[in-house]
CSV table of C-alpha atoms in Angstrom, one decimal:
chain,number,residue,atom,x,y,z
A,1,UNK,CA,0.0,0.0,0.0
A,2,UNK,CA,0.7,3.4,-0.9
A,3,UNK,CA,-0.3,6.9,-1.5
A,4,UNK,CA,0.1,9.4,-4.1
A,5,UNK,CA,0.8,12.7,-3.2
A,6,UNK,CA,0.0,15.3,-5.6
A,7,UNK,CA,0.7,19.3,-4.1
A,8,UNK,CA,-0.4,22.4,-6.9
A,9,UNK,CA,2.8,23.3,-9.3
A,10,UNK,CA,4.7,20.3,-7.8
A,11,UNK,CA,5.4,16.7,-8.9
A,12,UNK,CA,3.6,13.8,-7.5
A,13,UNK,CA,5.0,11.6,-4.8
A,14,UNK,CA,5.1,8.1,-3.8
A,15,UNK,CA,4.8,7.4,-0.3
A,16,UNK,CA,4.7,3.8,1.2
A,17,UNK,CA,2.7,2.8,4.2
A,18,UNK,CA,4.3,0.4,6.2
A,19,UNK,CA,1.7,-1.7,8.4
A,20,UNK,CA,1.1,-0.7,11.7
A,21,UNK,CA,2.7,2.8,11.6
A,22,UNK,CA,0.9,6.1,11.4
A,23,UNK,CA,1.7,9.2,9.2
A,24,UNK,CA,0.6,12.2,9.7
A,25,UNK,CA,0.5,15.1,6.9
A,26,UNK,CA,0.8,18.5,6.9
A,27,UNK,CA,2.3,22.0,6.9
A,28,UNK,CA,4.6,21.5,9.3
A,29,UNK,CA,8.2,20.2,8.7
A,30,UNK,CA,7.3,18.0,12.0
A,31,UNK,CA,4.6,16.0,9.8
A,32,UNK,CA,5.8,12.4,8.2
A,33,UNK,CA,4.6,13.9,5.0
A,34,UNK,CA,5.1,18.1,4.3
A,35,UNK,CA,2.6,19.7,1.8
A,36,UNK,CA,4.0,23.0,1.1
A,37,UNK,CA,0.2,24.1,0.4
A,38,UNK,CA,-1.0,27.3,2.2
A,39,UNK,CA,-4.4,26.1,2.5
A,40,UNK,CA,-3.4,22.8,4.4
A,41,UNK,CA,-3.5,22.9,8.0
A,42,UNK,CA,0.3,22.3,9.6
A,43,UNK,CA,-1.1,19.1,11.2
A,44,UNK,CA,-4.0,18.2,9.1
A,45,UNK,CA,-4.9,14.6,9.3
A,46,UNK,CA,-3.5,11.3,10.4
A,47,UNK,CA,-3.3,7.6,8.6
A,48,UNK,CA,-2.7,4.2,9.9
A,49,UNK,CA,-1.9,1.1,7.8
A,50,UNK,CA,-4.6,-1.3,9.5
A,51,UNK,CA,-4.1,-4.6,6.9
A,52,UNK,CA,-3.5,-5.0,3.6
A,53,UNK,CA,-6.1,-3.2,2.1
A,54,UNK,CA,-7.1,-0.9,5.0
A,55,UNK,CA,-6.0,2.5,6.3
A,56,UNK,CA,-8.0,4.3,9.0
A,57,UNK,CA,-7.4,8.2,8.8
A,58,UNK,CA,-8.5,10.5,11.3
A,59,UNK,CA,-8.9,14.5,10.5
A,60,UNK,CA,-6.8,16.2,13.3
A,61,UNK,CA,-9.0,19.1,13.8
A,62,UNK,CA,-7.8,20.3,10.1
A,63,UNK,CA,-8.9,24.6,9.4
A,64,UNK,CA,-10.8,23.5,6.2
A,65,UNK,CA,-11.4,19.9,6.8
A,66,UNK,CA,-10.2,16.6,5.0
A,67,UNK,CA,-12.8,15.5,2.2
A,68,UNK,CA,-12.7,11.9,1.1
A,69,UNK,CA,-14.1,11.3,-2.5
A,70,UNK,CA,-15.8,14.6,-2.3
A,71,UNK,CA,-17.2,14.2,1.5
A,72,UNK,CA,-16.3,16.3,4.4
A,73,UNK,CA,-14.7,13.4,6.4
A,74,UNK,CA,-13.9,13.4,10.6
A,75,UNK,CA,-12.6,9.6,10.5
A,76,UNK,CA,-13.5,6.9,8.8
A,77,UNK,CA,-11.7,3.9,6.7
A,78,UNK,CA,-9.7,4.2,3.7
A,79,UNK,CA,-9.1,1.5,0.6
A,80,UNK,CA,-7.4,1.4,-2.5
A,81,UNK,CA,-8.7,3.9,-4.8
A,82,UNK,CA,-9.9,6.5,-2.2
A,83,UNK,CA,-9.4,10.1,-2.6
A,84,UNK,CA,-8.4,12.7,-0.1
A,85,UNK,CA,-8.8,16.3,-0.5
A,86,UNK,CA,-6.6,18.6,2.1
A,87,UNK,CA,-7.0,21.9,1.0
A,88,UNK,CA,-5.9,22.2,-2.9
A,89,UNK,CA,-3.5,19.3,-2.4
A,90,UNK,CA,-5.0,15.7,-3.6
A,91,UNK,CA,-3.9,11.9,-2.0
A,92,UNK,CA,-5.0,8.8,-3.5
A,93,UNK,CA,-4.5,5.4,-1.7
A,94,UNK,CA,-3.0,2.8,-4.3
A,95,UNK,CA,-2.4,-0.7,-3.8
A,96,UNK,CA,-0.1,-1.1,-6.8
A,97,UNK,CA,3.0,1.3,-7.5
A,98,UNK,CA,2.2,1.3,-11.4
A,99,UNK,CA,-0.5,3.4,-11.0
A,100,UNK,CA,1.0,6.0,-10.1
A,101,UNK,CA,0.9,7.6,-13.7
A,102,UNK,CA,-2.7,7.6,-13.8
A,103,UNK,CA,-2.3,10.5,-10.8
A,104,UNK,CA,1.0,12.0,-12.0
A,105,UNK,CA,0.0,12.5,-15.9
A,106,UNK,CA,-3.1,14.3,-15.3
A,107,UNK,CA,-3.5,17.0,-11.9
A,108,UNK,CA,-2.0,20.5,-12.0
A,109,UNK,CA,-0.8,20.2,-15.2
A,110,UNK,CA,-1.2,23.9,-17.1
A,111,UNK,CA,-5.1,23.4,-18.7
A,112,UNK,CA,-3.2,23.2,-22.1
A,113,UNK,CA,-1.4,19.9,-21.3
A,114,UNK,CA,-4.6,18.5,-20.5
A,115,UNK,CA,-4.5,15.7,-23.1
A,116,UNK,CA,-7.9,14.6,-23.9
A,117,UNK,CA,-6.6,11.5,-26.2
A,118,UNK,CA,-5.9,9.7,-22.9
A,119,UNK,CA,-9.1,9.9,-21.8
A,120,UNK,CA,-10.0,7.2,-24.6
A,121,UNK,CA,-11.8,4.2,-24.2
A,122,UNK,CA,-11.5,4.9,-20.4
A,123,UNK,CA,-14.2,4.2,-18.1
A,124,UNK,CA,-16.2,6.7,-16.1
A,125,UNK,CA,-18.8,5.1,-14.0
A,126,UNK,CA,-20.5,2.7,-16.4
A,127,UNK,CA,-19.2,5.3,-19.3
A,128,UNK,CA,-17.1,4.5,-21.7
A,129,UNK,CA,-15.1,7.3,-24.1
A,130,UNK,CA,-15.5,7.1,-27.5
A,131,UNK,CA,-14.7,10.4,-28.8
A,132,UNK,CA,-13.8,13.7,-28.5
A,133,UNK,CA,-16.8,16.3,-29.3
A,134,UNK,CA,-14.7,19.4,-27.9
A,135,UNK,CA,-12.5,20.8,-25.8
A,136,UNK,CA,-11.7,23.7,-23.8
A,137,UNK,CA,-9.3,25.1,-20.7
A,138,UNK,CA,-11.8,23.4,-18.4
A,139,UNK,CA,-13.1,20.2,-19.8
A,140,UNK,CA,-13.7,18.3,-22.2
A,141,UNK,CA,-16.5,16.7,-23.9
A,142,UNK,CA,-16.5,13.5,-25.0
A,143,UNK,CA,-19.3,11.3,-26.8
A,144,UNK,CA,-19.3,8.3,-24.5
A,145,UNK,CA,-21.6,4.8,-24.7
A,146,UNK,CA,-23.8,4.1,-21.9
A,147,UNK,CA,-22.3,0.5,-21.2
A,148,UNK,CA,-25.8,-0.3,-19.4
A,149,UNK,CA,-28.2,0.8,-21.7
A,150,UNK,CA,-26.1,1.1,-24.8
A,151,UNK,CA,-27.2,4.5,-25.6
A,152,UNK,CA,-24.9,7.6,-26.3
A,153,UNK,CA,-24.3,9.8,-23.9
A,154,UNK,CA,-22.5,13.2,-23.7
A,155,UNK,CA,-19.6,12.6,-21.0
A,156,UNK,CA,-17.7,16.3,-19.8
A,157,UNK,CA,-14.7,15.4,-17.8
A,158,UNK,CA,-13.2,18.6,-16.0
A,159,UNK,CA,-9.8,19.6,-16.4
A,160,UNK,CA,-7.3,19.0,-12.9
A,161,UNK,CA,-7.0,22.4,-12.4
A,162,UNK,CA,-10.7,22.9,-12.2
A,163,UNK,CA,-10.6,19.4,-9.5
A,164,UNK,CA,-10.6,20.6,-5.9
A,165,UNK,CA,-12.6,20.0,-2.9
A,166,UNK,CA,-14.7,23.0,-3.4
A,167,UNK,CA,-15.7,21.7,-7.4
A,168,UNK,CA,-16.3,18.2,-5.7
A,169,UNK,CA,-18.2,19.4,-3.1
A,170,UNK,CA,-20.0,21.1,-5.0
A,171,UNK,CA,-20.3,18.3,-7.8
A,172,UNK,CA,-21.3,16.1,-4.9
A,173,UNK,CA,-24.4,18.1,-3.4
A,174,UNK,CA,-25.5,19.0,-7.0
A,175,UNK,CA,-25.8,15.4,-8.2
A,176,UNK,CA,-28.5,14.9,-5.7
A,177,UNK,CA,-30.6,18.0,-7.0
A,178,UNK,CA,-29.9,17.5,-10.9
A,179,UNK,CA,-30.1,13.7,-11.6
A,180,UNK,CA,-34.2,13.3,-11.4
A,181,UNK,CA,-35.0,16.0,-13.1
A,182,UNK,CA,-36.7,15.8,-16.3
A,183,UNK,CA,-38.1,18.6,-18.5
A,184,UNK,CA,-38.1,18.9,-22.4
A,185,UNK,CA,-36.3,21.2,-22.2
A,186,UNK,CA,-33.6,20.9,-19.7
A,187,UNK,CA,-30.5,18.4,-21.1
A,188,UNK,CA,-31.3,15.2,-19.0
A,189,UNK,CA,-28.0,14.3,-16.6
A,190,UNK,CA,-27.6,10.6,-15.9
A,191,UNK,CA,-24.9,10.8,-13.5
A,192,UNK,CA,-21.7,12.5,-12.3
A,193,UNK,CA,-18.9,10.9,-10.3
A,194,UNK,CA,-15.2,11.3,-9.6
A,195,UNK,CA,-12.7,8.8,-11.8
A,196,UNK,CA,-8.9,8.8,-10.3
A,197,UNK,CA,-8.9,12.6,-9.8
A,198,UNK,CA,-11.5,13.9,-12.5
A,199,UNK,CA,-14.5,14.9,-11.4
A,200,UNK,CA,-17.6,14.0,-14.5
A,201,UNK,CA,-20.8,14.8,-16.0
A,202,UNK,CA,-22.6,12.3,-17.6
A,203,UNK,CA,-25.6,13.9,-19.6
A,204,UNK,CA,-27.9,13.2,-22.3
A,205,UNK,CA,-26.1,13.4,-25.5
A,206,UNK,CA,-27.8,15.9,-27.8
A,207,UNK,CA,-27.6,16.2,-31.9
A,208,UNK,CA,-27.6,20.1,-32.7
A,209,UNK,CA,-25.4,23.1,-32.2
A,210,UNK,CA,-24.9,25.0,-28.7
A,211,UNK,CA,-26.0,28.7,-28.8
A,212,UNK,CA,-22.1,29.5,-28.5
A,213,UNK,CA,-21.7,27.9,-31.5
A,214,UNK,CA,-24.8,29.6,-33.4
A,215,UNK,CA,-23.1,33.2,-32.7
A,216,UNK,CA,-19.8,31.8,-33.8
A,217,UNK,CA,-21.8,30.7,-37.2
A,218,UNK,CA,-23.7,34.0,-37.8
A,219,UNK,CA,-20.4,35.6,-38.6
A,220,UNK,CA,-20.0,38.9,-39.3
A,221,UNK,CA,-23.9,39.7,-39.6
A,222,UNK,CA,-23.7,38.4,-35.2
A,223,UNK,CA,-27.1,38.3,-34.5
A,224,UNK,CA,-30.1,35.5,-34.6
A,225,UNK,CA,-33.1,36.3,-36.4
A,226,UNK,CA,-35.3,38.0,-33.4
A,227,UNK,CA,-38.4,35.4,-34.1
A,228,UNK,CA,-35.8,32.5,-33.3
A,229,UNK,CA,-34.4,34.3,-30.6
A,230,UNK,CA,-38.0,35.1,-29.0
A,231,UNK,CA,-38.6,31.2,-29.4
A,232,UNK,CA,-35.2,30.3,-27.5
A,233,UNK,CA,-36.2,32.6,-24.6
A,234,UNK,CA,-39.8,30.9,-24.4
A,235,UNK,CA,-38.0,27.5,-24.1
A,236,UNK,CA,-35.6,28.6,-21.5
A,237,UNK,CA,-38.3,30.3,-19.8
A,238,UNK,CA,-39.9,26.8,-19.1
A,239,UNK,CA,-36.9,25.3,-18.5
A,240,UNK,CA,-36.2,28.1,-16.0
A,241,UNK,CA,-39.7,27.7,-14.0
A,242,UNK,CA,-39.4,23.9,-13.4
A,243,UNK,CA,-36.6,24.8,-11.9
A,244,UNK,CA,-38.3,27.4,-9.7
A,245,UNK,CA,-40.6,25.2,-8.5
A,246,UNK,CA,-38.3,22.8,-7.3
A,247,UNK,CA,-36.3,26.0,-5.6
A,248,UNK,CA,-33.3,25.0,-7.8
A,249,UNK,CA,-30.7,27.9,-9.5
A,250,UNK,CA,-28.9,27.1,-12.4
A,251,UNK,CA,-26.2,30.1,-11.6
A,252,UNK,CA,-24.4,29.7,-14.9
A,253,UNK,CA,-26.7,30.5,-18.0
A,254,UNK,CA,-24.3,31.6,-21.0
A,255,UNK,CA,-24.8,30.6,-24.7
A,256,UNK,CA,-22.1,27.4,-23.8
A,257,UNK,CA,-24.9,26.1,-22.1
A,258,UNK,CA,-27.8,26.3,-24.5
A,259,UNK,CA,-28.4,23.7,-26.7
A,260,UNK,CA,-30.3,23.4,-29.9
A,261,UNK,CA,-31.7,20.4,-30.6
A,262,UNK,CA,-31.6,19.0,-34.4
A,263,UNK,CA,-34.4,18.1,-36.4
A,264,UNK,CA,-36.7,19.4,-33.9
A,265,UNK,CA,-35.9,22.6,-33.0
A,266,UNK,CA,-36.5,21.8,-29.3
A,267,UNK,CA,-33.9,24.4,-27.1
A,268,UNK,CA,-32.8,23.1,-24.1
A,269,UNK,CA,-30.8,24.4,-20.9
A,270,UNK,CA,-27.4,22.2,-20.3
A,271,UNK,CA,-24.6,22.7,-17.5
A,272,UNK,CA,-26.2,22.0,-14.6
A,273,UNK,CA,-23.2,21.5,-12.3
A,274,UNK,CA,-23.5,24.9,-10.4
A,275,UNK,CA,-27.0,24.3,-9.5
A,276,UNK,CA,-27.6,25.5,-6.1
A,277,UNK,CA,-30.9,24.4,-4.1
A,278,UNK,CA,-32.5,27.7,-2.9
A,279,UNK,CA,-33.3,25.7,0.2
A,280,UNK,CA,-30.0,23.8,1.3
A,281,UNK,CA,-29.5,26.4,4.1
A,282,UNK,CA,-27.4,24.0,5.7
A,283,UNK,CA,-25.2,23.0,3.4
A,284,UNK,CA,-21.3,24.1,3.6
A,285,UNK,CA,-20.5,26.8,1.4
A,286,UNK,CA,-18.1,25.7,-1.4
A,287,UNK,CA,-17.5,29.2,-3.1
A,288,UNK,CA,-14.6,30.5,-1.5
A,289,UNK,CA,-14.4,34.5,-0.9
A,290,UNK,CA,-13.9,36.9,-4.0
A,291,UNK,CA,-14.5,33.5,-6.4
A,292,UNK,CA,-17.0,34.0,-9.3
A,293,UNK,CA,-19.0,30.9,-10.2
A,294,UNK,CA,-20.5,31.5,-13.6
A,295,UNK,CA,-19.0,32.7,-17.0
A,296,UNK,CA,-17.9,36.1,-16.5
A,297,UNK,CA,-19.5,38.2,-19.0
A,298,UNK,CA,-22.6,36.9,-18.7
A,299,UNK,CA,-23.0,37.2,-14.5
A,300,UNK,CA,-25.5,38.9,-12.7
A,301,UNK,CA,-24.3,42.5,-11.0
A,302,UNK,CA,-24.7,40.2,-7.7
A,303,UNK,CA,-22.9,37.5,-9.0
A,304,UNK,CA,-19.7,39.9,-9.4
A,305,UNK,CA,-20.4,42.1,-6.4
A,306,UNK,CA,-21.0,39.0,-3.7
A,307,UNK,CA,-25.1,39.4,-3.5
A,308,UNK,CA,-27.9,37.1,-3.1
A,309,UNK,CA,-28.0,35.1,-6.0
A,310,UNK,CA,-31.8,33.6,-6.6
A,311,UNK,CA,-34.0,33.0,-9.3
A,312,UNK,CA,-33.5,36.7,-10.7
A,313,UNK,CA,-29.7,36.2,-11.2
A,314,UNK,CA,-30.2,33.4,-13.3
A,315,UNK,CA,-33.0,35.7,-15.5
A,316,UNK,CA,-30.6,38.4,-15.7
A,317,UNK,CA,-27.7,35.1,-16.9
A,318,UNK,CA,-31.3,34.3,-19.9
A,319,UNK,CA,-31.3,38.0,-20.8
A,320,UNK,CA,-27.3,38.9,-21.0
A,321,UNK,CA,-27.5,35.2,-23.0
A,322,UNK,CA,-30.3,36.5,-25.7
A,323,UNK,CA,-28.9,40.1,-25.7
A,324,UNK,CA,-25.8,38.0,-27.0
A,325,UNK,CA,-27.7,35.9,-29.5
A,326,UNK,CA,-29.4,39.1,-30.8
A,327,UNK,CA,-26.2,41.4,-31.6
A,328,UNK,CA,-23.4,38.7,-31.2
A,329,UNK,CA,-21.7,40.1,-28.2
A,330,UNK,CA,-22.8,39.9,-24.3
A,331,UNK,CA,-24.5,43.3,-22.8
A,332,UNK,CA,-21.9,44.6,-20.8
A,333,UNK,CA,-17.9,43.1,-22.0
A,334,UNK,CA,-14.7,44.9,-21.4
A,335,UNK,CA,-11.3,44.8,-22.6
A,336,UNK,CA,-10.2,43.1,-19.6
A,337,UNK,CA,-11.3,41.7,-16.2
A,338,UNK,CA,-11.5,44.8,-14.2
A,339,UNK,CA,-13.4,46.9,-17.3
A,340,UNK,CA,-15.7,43.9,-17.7
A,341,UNK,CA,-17.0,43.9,-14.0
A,342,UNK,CA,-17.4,48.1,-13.7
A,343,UNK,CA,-19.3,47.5,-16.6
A,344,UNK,CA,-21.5,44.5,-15.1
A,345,UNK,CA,-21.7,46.7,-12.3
A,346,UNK,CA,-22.5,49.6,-13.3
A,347,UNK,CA,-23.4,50.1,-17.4
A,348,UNK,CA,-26.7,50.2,-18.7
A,349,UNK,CA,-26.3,48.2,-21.8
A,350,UNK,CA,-26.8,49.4,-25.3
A,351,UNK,CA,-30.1,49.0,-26.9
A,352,UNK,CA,-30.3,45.5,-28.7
A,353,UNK,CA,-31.8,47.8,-31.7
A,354,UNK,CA,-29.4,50.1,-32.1
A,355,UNK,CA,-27.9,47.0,-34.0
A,356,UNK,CA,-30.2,45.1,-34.8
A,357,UNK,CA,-33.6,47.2,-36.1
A,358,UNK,CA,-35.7,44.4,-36.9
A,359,UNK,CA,-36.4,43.5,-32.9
A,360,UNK,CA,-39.8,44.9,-31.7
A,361,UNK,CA,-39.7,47.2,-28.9
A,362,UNK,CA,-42.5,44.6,-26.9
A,363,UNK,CA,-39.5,41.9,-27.3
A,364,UNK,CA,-36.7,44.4,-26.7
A,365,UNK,CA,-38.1,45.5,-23.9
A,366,UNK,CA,-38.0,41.9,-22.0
A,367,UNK,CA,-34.8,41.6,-22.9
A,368,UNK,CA,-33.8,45.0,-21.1
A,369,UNK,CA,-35.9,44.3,-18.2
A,370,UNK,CA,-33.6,40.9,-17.4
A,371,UNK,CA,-30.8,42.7,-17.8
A,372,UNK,CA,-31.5,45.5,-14.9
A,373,UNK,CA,-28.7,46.0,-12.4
A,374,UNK,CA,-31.1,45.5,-9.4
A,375,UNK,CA,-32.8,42.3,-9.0
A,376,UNK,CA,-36.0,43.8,-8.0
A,377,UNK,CA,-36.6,45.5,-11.6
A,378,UNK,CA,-36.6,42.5,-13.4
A,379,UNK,CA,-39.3,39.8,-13.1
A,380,UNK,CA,-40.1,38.2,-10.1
A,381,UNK,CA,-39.4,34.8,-11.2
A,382,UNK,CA,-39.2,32.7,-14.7
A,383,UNK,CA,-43.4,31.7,-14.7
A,384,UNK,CA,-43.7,36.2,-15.3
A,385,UNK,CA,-41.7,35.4,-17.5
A,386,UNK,CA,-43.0,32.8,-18.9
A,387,UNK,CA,-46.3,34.9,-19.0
A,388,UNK,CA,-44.8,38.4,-20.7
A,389,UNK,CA,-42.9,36.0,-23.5
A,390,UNK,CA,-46.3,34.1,-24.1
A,391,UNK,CA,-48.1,37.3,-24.7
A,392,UNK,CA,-45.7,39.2,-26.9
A,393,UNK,CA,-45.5,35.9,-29.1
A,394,UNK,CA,-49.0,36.6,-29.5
A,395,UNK,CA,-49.1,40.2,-29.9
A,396,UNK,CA,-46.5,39.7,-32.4
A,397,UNK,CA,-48.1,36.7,-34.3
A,398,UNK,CA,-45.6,34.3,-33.4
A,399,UNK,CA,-47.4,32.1,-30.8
């Protein structure tokens, strides 16, 4: 028996157990095993080789606590293939030293090196890879066969840099909300899990375009024809209030997560991995101070300024999302970070007409009314909206 030790910007190390004798890791230069990680306590938690395939470990009364596959852990009994998170470092208990690739080829690597062609033919749960769809900085998506049912399913593996305890825990508590919810128009997830070190999504796999990739395809002209736009919203706008009524926010609308369905031109709202339960008031907070959980340039102003988030951040994510899909370009973007949030904060966006002529005021006027800067202004919740949409469809002959 032995663990991997894998510390941010550092190699991985191999540490033996030898049975009967505890180890203790830490901070401190005292511990059997130093982690020269700032957000590890300097006497954070203590293991024990019990038998051959048993370690006990005991948190010492760690500052952050020690999570074990993605569970805030006092003391409890460790096997082969078992997890520990202690702050941003990462331990895996292996039972055979050739492993130890598996770990040291894929955490804290730059999000560049994240090579995607091993994740081939690998398993993740009862998933198996089959080929790459995309890629990005922080995962990436893979078409993947359900080895159960046989069907395809769309398998999003998240990159090691994005693989703490806090996208764990949060992974962890959102599985329970997200998995039995079904809507026509929310992307069904079947599962999500953590595979040695990768946290996963598995969800259904759908044959279309993502509303990212419809800007991208408009071109120069970037903007969607305002009837199909006013149809998107509609959709959303249902997907939006099932998720109201089972007090669940989505807290990262953008046009990644959109998703147009081919042949039947059925929208429907993807990435639910931030979802937050409105009431899991007991629940450990998993977004660290001054960290932004969405993508930026669509966020609420609460989202950027540490608010409330509720139902009306996510309508102001729909409206920022649709502005974006009507002119080609989110309401409120800077030339940087810093210019990007003043403006979130504080800029009254540009009239989606002022580009585009053809949107009617009734429409336009939605659209603005998401995107105001004080949650109060805009709708209550996504059935108003549901409501207003449904009536300017009619007004405009497009019900």
């Amino acid at each position: 028996m032995h663990l991997i030790v894998t510390v941010p910007g550092q190699p991985s190390r191999i540490v033996p157990l030898v049975e009967s004798a505890r180890v203790r890791l830490g901070r401190s230069p005292e511990c059997d095993v130093q982690l020269g990680d700032s957000s590890v306590s300097r006497v954070h938690v203590e293991l024990k080789f019990e038998t051959a395939d048993k370690v006990s470990m005991r948190d010492l009364g760690s500052r952050f606590g020690t999570f074990v596959n993605g569970q805030k852990t006092t003391e409890c009994t460790l096997r082969p293939g078992d997890i520990l998170l202690l702050g941003e470092s990462m331990v895996k208990v292996e039972d055979n030293v050739l492993e130890e690739t598996v770990i040291g080829t894929f955490p804290h690597e730059s999000p560049g090196e994240f090579d995607a062609a091993q994740l081939m033919g690998r398993r993740f749960g009862r998933f198996e890879a089959t080929s790459i769809v995309t890629r990005s900085n922080e995962f990436v998506l893979l078409k993947a066969i359900d080895t159960v049912s046989q069907a395809d399913v769309a398998l999003k593996v998240f990159s090691p840099q994005f693989t703490n305890h806090a996208s764990i825990s949060r992974l962890t508590r959102a599985t329970a909300l997200i998995v039995p919810l079904t809507h026509e128009h929310l992307q069904q997830v079947h599962d999500t899990g953590i595979e040695q070190g990768l946290c996963w999504v598995a969800s259904e796999f759908v044959v279309g375009e993502t509303a990212l990739e419809v800007i991208h395809r408009i071109g120069i002209a970037g903007m969607l024809d305002w009837r199909h736009s006013l149809k998107t919203s509609l959709h959303l706008a249902h997907a939006l209030a099932y998720l109201g009524k089972h007090q669940i926010v989505h807290r990262n609308i953008s046009p990644q997560s959109i998703l147009f369905c081919r042949p039947s031109g059925i929208v429907k709202l993807g990435d639910l991995v931030l979802a937050k339960s409105l009431e899991d008031q007991a629940a450990a907070a998993v977004t660290t101070a001054g960290e932004i959980v969405g993508s930026l340039p669509y966020c609420s102003p609460e989202q950027v300024s540490g608010g409330t988030i509720d139902v009306r951040s996510d309508l102001y994510n729909l409206g920022a999302t649709i502005y974006a899909l009507l002119t080609g370009r989110p309401p409120c973007e800077g030339t940087d970070i810093v210019q990007t949030l003043h403006k979130i904060r504080t800029e009254t966006p540009r009239r989606p007409t002022e580009t585009h002529l053809s949107v009617p005021q009734l429409y336009e006027g939605i659209v603005l009314k998401l995107l105001a800067k004080r949650p109060e202004d805009r709708f209550k919740d996504a059935s108003q909206l549901v409501k207003e949409l449904q009536r300017a469809a009619v007004y405009l002959g497009e019900a």
